[in-house]
XYZ file of C-alpha atoms in Angstrom:
563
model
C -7.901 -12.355 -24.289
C -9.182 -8.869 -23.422
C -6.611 -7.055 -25.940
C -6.875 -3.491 -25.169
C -6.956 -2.899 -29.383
C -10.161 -5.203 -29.528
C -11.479 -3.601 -26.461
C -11.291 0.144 -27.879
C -12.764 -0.874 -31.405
C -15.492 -2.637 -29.358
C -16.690 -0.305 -26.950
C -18.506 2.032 -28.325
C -21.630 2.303 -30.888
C -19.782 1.742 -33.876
C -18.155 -1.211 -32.891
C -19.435 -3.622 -36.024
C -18.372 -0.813 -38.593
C -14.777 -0.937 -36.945
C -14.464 -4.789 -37.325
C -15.441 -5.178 -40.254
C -13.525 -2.749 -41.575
C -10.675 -4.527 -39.686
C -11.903 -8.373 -40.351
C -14.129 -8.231 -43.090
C -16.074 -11.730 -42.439
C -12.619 -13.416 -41.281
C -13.668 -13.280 -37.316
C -17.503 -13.809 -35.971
C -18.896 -10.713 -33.947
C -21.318 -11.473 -31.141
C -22.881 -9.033 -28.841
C -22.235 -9.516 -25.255
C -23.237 -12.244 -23.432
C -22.882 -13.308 -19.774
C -19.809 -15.927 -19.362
C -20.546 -19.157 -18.633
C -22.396 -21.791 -20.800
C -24.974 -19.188 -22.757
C -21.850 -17.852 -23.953
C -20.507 -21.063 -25.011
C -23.669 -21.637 -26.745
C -23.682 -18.782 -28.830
C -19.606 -19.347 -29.439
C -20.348 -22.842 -30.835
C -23.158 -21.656 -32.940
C -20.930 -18.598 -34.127
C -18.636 -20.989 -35.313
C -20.537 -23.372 -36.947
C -22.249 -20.404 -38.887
C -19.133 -19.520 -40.054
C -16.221 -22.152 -39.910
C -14.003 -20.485 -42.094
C -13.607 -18.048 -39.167
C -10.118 -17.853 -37.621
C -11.489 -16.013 -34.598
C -14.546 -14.522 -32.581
C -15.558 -11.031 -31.191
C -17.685 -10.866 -28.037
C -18.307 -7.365 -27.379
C -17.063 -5.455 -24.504
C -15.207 -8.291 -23.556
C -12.478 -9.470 -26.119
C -11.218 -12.387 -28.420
C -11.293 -15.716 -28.598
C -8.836 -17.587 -31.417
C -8.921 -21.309 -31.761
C -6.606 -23.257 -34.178
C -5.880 -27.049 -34.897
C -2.937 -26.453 -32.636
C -1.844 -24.105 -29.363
C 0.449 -22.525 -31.399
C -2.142 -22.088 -34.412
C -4.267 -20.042 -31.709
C -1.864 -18.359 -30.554
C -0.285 -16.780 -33.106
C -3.360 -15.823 -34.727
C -4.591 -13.619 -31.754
C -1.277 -12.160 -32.179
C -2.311 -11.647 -35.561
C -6.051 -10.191 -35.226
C -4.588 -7.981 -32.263
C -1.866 -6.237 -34.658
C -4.410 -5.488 -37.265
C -6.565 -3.722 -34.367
C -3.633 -1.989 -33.304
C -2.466 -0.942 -36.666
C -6.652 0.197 -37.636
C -6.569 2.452 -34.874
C -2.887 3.950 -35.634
C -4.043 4.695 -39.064
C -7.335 6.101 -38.216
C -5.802 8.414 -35.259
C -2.811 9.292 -36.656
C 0.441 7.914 -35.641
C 0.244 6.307 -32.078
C -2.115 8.213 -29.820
C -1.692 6.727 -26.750
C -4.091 9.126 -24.233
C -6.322 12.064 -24.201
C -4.707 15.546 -24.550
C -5.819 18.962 -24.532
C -6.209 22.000 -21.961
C -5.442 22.358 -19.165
C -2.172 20.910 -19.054
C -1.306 18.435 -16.437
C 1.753 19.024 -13.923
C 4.835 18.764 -14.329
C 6.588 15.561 -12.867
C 8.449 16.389 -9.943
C 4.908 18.889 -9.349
C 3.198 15.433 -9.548
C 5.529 14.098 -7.170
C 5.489 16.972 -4.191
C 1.628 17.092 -4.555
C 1.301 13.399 -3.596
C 3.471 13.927 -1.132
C 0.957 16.289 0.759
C -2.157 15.220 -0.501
C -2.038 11.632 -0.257
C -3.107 10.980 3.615
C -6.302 12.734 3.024
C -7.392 10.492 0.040
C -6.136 7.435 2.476
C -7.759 8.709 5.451
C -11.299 9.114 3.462
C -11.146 5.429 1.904
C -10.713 3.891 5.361
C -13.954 2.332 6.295
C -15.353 1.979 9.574
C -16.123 -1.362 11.324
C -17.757 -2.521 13.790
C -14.698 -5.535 15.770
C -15.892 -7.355 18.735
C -13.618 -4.936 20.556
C -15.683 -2.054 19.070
C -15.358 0.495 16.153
C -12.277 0.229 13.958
C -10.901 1.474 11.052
C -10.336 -0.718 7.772
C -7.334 0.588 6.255
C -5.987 0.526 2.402
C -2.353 0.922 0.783
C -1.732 2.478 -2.064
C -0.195 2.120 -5.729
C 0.508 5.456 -8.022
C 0.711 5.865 -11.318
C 1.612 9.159 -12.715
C 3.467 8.683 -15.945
C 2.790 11.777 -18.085
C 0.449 10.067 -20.440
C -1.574 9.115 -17.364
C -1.676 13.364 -16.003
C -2.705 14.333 -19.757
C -5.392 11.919 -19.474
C -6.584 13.039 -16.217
C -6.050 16.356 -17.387
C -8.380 16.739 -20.106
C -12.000 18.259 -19.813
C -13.515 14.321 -20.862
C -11.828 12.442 -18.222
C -14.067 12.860 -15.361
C -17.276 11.829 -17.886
C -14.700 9.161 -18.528
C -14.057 8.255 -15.317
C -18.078 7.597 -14.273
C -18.521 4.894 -16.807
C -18.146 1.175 -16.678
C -15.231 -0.621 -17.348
C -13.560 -1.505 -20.271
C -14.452 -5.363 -19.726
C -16.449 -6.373 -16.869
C -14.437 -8.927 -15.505
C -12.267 -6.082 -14.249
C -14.902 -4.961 -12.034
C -13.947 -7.232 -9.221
C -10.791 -5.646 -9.194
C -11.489 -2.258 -9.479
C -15.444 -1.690 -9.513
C -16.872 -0.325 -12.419
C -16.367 3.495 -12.340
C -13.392 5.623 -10.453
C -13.550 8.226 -8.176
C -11.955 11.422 -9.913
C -10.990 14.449 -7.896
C -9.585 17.732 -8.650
C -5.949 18.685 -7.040
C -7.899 21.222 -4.486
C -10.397 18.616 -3.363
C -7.665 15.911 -2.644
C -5.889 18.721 -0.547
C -8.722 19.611 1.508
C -9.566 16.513 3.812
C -13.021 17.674 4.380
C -13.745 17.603 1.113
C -12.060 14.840 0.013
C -13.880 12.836 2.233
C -16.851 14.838 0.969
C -16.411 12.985 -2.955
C -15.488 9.927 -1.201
C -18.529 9.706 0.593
C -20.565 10.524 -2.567
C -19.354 7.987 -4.523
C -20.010 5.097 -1.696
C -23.726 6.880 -1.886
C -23.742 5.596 -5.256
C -21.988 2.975 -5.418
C -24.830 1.583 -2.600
C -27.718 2.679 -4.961
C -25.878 0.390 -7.650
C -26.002 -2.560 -5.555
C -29.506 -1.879 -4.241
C -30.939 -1.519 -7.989
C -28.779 -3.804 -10.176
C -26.954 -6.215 -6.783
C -30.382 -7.175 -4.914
C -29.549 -10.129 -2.354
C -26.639 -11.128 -4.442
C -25.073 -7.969 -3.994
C -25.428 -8.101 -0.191
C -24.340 -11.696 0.280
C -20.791 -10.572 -0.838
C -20.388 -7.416 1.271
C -18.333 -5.613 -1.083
C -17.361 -2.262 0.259
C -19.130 0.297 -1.514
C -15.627 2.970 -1.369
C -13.869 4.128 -4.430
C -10.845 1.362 -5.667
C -9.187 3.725 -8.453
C -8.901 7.866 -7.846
C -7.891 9.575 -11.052
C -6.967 13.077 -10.036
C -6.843 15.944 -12.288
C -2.869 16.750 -13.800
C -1.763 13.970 -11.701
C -2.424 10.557 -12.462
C -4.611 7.530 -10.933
C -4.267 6.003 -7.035
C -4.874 2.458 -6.867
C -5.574 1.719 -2.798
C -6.724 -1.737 -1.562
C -6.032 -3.879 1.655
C -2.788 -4.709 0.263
C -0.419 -3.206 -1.757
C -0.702 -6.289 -4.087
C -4.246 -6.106 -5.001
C -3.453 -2.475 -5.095
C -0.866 -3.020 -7.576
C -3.241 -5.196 -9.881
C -6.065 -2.866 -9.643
C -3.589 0.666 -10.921
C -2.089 -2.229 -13.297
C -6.084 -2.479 -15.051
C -6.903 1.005 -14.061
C -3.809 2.279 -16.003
C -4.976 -0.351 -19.623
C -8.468 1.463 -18.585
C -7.523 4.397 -19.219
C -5.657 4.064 -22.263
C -8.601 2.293 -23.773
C -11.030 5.097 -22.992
C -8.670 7.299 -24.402
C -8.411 5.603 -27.864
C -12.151 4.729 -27.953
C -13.068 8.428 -27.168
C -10.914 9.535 -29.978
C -12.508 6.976 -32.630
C -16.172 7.825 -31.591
C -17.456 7.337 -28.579
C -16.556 5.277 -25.414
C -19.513 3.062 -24.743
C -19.761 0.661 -21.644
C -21.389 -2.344 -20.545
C -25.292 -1.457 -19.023
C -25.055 -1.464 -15.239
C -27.519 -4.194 -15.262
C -25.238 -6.575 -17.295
C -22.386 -5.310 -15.347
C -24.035 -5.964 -12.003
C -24.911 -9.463 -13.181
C -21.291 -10.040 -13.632
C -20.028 -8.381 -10.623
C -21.816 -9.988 -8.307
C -21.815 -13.520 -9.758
C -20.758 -16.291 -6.918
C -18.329 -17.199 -9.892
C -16.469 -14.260 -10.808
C -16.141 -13.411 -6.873
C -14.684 -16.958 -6.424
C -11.320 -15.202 -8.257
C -10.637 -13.084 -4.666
C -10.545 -15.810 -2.680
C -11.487 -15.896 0.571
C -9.153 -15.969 3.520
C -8.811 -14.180 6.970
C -6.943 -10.407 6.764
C -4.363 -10.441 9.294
C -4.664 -8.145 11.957
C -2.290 -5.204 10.543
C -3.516 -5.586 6.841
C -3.885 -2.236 4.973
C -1.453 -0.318 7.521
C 0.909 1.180 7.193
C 4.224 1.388 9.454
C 7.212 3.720 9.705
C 10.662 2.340 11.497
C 13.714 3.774 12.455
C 16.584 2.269 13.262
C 15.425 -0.498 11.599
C 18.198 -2.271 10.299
C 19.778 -3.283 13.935
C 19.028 -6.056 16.173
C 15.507 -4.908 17.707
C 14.544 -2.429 14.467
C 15.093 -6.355 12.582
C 12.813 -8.108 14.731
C 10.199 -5.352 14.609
C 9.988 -5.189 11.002
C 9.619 -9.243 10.755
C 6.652 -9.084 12.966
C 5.035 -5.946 11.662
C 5.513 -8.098 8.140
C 3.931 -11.337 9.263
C 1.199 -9.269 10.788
C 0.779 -8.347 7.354
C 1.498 -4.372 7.658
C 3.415 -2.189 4.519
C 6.583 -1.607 6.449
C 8.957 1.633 5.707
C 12.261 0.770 7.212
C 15.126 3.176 7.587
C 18.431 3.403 8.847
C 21.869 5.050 8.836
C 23.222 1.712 7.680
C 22.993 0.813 4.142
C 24.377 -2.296 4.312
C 22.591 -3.497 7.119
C 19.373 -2.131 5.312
C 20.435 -4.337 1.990
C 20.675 -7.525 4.523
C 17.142 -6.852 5.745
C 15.384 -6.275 2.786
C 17.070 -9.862 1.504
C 15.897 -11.158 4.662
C 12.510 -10.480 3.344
C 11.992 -11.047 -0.344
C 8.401 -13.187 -0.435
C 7.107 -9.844 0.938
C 8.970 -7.466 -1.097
C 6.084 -5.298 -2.275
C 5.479 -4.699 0.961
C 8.735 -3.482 2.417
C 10.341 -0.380 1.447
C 14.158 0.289 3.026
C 15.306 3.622 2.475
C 19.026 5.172 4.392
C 18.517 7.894 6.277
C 20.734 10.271 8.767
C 17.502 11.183 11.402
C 19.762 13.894 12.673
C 18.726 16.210 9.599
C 15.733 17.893 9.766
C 15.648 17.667 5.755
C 16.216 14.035 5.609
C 13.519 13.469 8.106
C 11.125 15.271 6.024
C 12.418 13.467 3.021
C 11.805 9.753 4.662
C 8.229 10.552 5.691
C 7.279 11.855 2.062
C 8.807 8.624 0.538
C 7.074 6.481 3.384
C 3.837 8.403 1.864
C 3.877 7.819 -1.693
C 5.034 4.837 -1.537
C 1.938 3.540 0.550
C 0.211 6.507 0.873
C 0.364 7.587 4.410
C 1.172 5.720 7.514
C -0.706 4.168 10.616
C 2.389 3.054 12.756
C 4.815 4.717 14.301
C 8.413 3.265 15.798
C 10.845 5.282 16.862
C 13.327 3.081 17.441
C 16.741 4.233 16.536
C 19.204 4.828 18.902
C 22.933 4.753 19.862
C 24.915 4.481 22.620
C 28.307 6.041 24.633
C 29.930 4.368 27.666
C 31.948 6.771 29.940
C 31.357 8.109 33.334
C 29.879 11.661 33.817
C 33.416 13.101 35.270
C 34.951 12.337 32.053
C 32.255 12.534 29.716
C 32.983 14.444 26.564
C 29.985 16.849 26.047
C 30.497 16.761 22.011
C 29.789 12.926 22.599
C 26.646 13.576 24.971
C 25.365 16.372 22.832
C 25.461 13.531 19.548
C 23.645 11.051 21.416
C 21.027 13.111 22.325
C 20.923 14.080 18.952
C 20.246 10.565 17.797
C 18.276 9.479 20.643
C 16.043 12.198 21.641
C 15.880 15.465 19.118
C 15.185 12.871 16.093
C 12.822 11.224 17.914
C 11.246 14.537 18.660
C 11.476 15.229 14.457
C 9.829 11.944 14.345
C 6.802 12.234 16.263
C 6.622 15.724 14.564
C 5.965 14.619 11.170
C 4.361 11.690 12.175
C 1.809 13.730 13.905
C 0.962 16.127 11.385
C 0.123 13.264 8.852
C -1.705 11.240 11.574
C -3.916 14.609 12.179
C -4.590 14.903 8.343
C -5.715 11.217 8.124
C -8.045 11.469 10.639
C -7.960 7.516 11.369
C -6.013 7.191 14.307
C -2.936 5.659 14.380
C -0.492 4.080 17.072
C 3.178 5.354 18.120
C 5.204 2.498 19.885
C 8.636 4.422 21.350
C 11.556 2.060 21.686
C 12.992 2.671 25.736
C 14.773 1.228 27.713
C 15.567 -0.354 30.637
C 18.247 2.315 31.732
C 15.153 4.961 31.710
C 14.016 3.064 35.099
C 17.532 1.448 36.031
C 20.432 3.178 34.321
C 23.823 1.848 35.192
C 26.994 3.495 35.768
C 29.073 5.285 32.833
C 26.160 4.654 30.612
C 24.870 8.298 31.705
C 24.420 9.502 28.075
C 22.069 6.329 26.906
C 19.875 6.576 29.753
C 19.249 10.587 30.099
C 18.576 10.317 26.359
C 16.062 7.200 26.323
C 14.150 8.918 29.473
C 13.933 12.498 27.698
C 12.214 10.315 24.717
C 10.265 8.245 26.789
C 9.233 11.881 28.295
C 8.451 13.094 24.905
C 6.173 10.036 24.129
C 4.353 10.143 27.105
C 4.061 14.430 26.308
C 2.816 12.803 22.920
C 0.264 10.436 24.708
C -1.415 13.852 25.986
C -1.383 15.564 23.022
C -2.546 12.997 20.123
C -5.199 11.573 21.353
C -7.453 14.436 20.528
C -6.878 12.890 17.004
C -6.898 9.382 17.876
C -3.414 8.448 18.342
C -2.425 5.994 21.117
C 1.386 6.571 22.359
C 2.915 3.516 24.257
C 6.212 2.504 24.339
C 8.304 -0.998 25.036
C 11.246 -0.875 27.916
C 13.473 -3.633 26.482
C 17.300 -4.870 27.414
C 19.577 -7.524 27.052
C 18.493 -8.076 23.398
C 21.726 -9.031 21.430
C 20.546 -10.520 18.264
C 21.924 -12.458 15.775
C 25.052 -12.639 13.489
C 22.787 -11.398 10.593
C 21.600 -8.060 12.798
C 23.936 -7.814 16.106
C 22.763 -5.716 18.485
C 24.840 -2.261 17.902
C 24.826 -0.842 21.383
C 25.870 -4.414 22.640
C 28.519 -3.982 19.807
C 29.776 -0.831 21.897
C 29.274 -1.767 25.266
C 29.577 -5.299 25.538
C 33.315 -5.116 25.159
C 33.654 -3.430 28.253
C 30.625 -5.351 30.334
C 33.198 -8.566 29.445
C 36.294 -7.490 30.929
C 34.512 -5.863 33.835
C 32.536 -9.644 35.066
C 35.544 -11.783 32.745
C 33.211 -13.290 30.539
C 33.087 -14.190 26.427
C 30.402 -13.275 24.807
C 28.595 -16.246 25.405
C 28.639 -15.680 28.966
C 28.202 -12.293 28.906
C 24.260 -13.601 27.212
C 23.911 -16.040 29.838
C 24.490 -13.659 32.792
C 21.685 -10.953 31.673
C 19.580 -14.700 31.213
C 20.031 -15.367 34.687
C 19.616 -11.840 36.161
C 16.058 -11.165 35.112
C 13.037 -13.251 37.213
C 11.927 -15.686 33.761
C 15.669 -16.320 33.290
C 14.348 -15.991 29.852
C 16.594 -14.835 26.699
C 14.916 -11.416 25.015
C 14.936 -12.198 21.758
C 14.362 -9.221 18.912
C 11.037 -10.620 17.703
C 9.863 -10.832 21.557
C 10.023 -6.728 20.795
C 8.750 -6.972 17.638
C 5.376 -8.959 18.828
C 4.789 -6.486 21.460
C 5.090 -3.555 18.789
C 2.071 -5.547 16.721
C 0.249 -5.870 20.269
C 0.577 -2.164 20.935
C -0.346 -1.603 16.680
C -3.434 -3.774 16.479
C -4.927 -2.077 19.125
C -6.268 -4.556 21.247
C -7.012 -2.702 24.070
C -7.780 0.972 24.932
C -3.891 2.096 25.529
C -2.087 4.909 25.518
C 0.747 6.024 28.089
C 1.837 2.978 29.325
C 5.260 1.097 29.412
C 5.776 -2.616 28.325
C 8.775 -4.392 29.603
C 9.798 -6.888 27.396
C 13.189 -7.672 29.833
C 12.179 -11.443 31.356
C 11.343 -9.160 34.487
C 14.164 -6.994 36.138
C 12.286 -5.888 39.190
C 14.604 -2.431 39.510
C 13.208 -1.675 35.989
C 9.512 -2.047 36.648
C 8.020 1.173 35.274
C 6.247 3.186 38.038
C-alpha cells in the first residue's frame, strides 16, 4: 500500500531515523527501487536478511506486509500504518492535518463565488490545441474542485507553492497527475492573459522534463505536457482532465498529496523522488499500460449547458450529448421530470448534473450558469431549448398569456445567450450554441400565434448571435424541429397542450394524431427526440465550418424549408 503515514515518514532526509524510531528492526527499510523484478530482488533478499520481519519499507513508495495468511497481512499493515499515524500525532502535536499560517485562506462561500468567476480562464488555458484532419481544434478538460478548508490553509501558506513544484508523494501517481502542480495566485487565475501566461510556463517545463529525463520513451507516449492539478492560493486544488472521472481520481491523489506534504514539511523536510527516477517510472510502457488506451469520443472534455431539458426533445438531447461523451448540465422548471432523467442516466452519473430552474429570473439564470461552472468548470455547448406553448387565435388572445410566453421563449433565451457569451469570451476556446426552433418560425399555423412569433424572435436572436460571437469563436446554428412527441417517460409538453385540440379538430386519438404528422412530411418518417439530439452533437463537434444556418430535423415539410 502507499499509506499516506508511511509516505510522510518516508519522504524526506530523515526517513530511516523516523522508522526506526517507529519499527525498531521489526520492518526491513530499502531505498527506492524501480518496480518490477529488481525490486522483487531486493524484497526477497530483504526478507531473507531479516525473516523475523513482519513487514518492508521501500522508500517513497510505501509498504509491503506478508503473513502466513491474507488476513495475517492484512491486519498487520493495519497495524504498522497506526503506529505511523500515531508517531506523527505525537511528534506534531495532536492531529495536524495541513499547513497553516499567514495569510489566511478565504472564507467558504468566498471560495465558492471566486470559482465561480475564475474558473473558465483556468479551463480555457489547459485546452490544448490540435491539429484534426478537419484542421485546428481544441482539446478540452472537465474539472473536479476541492476546497475544503484544510485544503485553502494549505494553499494558503507561504511553503505551498515550493510545495507544489516537487515530485509526488509516490511516483506511481504521476500518471495520474504528473509530478508537480501548477499553483496560481487568486489574481492570476482571474486574469485570462495571465493565467494562460503560468499555464504556458509550466508546459515549457514540463517539455524540458521529458526532453532531459523522457528521451524517445517520453515521446512515444505523447503525454500532454499541460498542468493536471492547479492549487490556487486561499482556495483549494482543480483537478481537470478529459473526463470528469479521471478528473475525479487525479483531485482524489492530489488532495492525499497534499496532506502528505503537509505532515512531512512539518516533521523535517518534504523530500521527493529525483526527476530521473521519476521519469523512469513515468514513462515506463508498464505503468502507462494502467490508462488504457481507447478512442475519446468526439465531445469528450466538453462541456454542455441545456434548458428545458427535462421534456421530450431537452431528453433526447441530453442522451446524445451523453453518449457523445460530453459533461451535460441539464435544467428545467420541472423537478420531477428532472429526477426521471437523471435515473434515466445513472452509468454516467458523474457526468450529468440536473439542477431546477425558473429561466424567467434573471437571478436564477445567473445562478444555473455559476453551478454549470463549478461543477465542470466552464462550458463549451450551448442549447437553448426550453420553451412553452399557448393555443388561441390573435382576436382573442390574452396579452398576459402572450407576454409569458415570450417570456419563456424568447427573453430567457436572450438571458441565455447572455451569460453564455460572456463565459465563452473569457475561455477563449470557442464554443458552439445550437437554438432549439421550430417549424412554426417558417410555417406557423393558425391560433398558435404566440409559439411561433416567440420561436422566430429567438431564432432572430441566434442568428444576431451568429454575427456577434464569432469574433470569439463561437458558431450559432440552430435545429427547426416538429412533430416530436416522445415517450411516456418524457411526453412532449407542447403536444401535451396542443394536441388535445389538433384531435378534435381532424377526429383522431392520439395514435392517429402521430401517424398524420408521419404522413404529412416527404420521408413519412417519425421525428424521434434523439433524431434532435444527434443533430445537436453534429452542430457541437464541429464538423464543418457552420454558423447561421437552420437544420430541419421534420422528415421534410416543404412549407418549412428555411430560406
Amino acid at each position: 500500500t502507499h499509506a499516506d503515514a508511511i509516505l510522510a515518514l518516508t519522504d524526506q532526509p530523515t526517513a530511516d531515523q523516523h522508522l526506526r524510531a517507529v519499527y525498531g528492526d521489526e520492518v526491513a527499510v530499502l531505498p527506492w527501487i524501480m518496480p518490477g523484478f529488481p525490486l522483487a530482488q531486493a524484497v526477497a533478499a530483504a526478507y531473507e536478511a531479516h525473516p523475523q520481519c513482519r513487514g518492508i519499507v521501500l522508500k517513497k513508495h510505501g509498504l509491503f506486509t506478508f503473513g502466513a495468511t491474507a488476513r495475517e497481512s492484512y491486519e498487520r499493515t493495519i497495524e504498522l500504518v497506526d503506529r505511523a499515524e500515531r508517531y506523527l500525532q505525537r511528534r506534531l502535536g495532536g492531529t495536524p492535518a495541513m499547513l497553516s499560517g499567514e495569510p489566511a485562506p478565504l472564507l467558504a462561500a468566498a471560495r465558492e463565488e471566486f470559482l465561480g468567476r475564475a474558473l473558465p480562464s483556468l479551463r480555457g488555458a489547459l485546452a490544448q490545441a490540435i491539429d484534426t484532419q478537419l484542421g485546428p481544434a481544441q482539446r478540452r478538460v472537465v474539472t473536479e474542485v476541492r476546497t475544503a478548508d484544510d485544503l485553502a490553509a494549505w494553499s494558503a501558506h507561504p511553503a505551498a507553492a515550493s510545495l507544489c513544484a516537487l515530485g509526488p508523494i509516490t511516483p506511481d501517481h504521476v500518471i495520474r497527475t504528473k509530478g508537480q502542480y501548477l499553483f496560481l495566485s487568486r489574481d492570476e487565475m482571474l486574469d485570462p492573459a495571465r493565467c494562460r501566461s503560468q499555464v504556458q510556463a509550466f508546459a515549457v517545463a514540463q517539455r524540458r522534463y521529458q526532453e532531459q529525463f523522457g528521451g524517445a520513451a517520453a515521446a512515444a507516449a505523447g503525454l500532454s505536457p499541460l498542468p493536471v492539478v492547479a492549487v490556487v492560493e486561499g482556495v483549494g486544488l482543480i483537478a481537470a482532465q478529459t473526463s470528469k472521472r479521471a478528473a475525479a481520481i487525479a483531485a482524489d491523489i492530489a488532495e492525499h498529496t497534499l496532506r502528505v506534504k503537509a505532515r512531512a514539511h512539518a516533521l523535517d523536510r518534504y523530500e521527493a523522488l529525483p526527476p530521473a527516477e521519476l521519469a523512469a517510472m513515468e514513462f515506463w510502457p508498464l505503468e502507462l499500460a494502467k490508462l488504457g488506451s481507447q478512442q475519446e469520443p468526439w465531445l469528450a472534455g466538453q462541456v454542455a449547458f441545456v434548458t428545458g431539458a427535462a421534456g421530450a426533445i431537452g431528453s433526447g438531447i441530453v442522451a446524445a450529448l451523453l453518449d457523445a461523451g460530453a459533461a451535460v448540465f441539464a435544467t428545467d422548471c420541472a423537478v420531477e421530470r428532472l429526477a426521471t432523467l437523471a435515473a434515466r442516466h445513472l452509468k454516467a452519473r458523474e457526468r450529468l448534473v440536473t439542477a431546477p430552474g425558473d429561466l424567467t429570473d434573471a437571478a436564477t439564470v445567473e445562478r444555473l450558469f455559476r453551478a454549470c461552472v463549478l461543477a465542470f468548470g466552464g462550458l463549451d455547448i450551448v442549447v437553448p431549448n426550453a420553451g412553452i406553448a399557448h393555443v388561441s387565435t390573435l382576436v382573442a388572445m390574452d396579452p398576459a398569456r402572450f407576454q409569458a410566453v415570450l417570456e419563456v421563449n424568447t427573453t430567457a433565451t436572450l438571458r441565455v445567450l447572455q451569460h453564455a457569451g460572456r463565459l465563452l469570451q473569457q475561455q477563449g476556446t470557442g464554443g458552439s450554441v445550437v437554438l432549439q426552433a421550430s417549424k412554426n418560425t417558417f410555417a406557423p399555423g393558425a391560433g398558435f400565434g404566440a409559439y411561433s412569433a416567440s420561436k422566430a424572435a429567438a431564432l432572430q436572436l441566434a442568428r444576431i448571435a451568429a454575427l456577434e460571437f464569432a469574433a470569439f469563436g463561437v458558431r450559432v446554428n440552430a435545429i427547426n424541429a416538429d412533430a416530436v412527441f416522445g415517450d411516456d417517460a418524457a411526453p412532449s409538453q407542447l403536444w401535451q397542450e396542443v394536441g388535445p385540440e389538433r384531435m378534435r379538430a381532424r377526429g383522431l386519438d392520439a395514435a392517429g394524431l402521430r401517424e398524420f404528422y408521419r404522413q404529412r412530411s416527404l420521408l413519412k418518417a417519425e421525428v424521434l427526440p434523439r433524431h434532435v439530439g444527434e443533430a445537436v452533437v453534429w452542430f457541437a463537434a464541429q464538423r464543418t465550418p457552420t454558423t447561421g444556418a437552420v437544420l430541419p430535423v421534420d422528415g421534410g415539410l416543404p412549407e418549412a424549408f428555411p430560406r
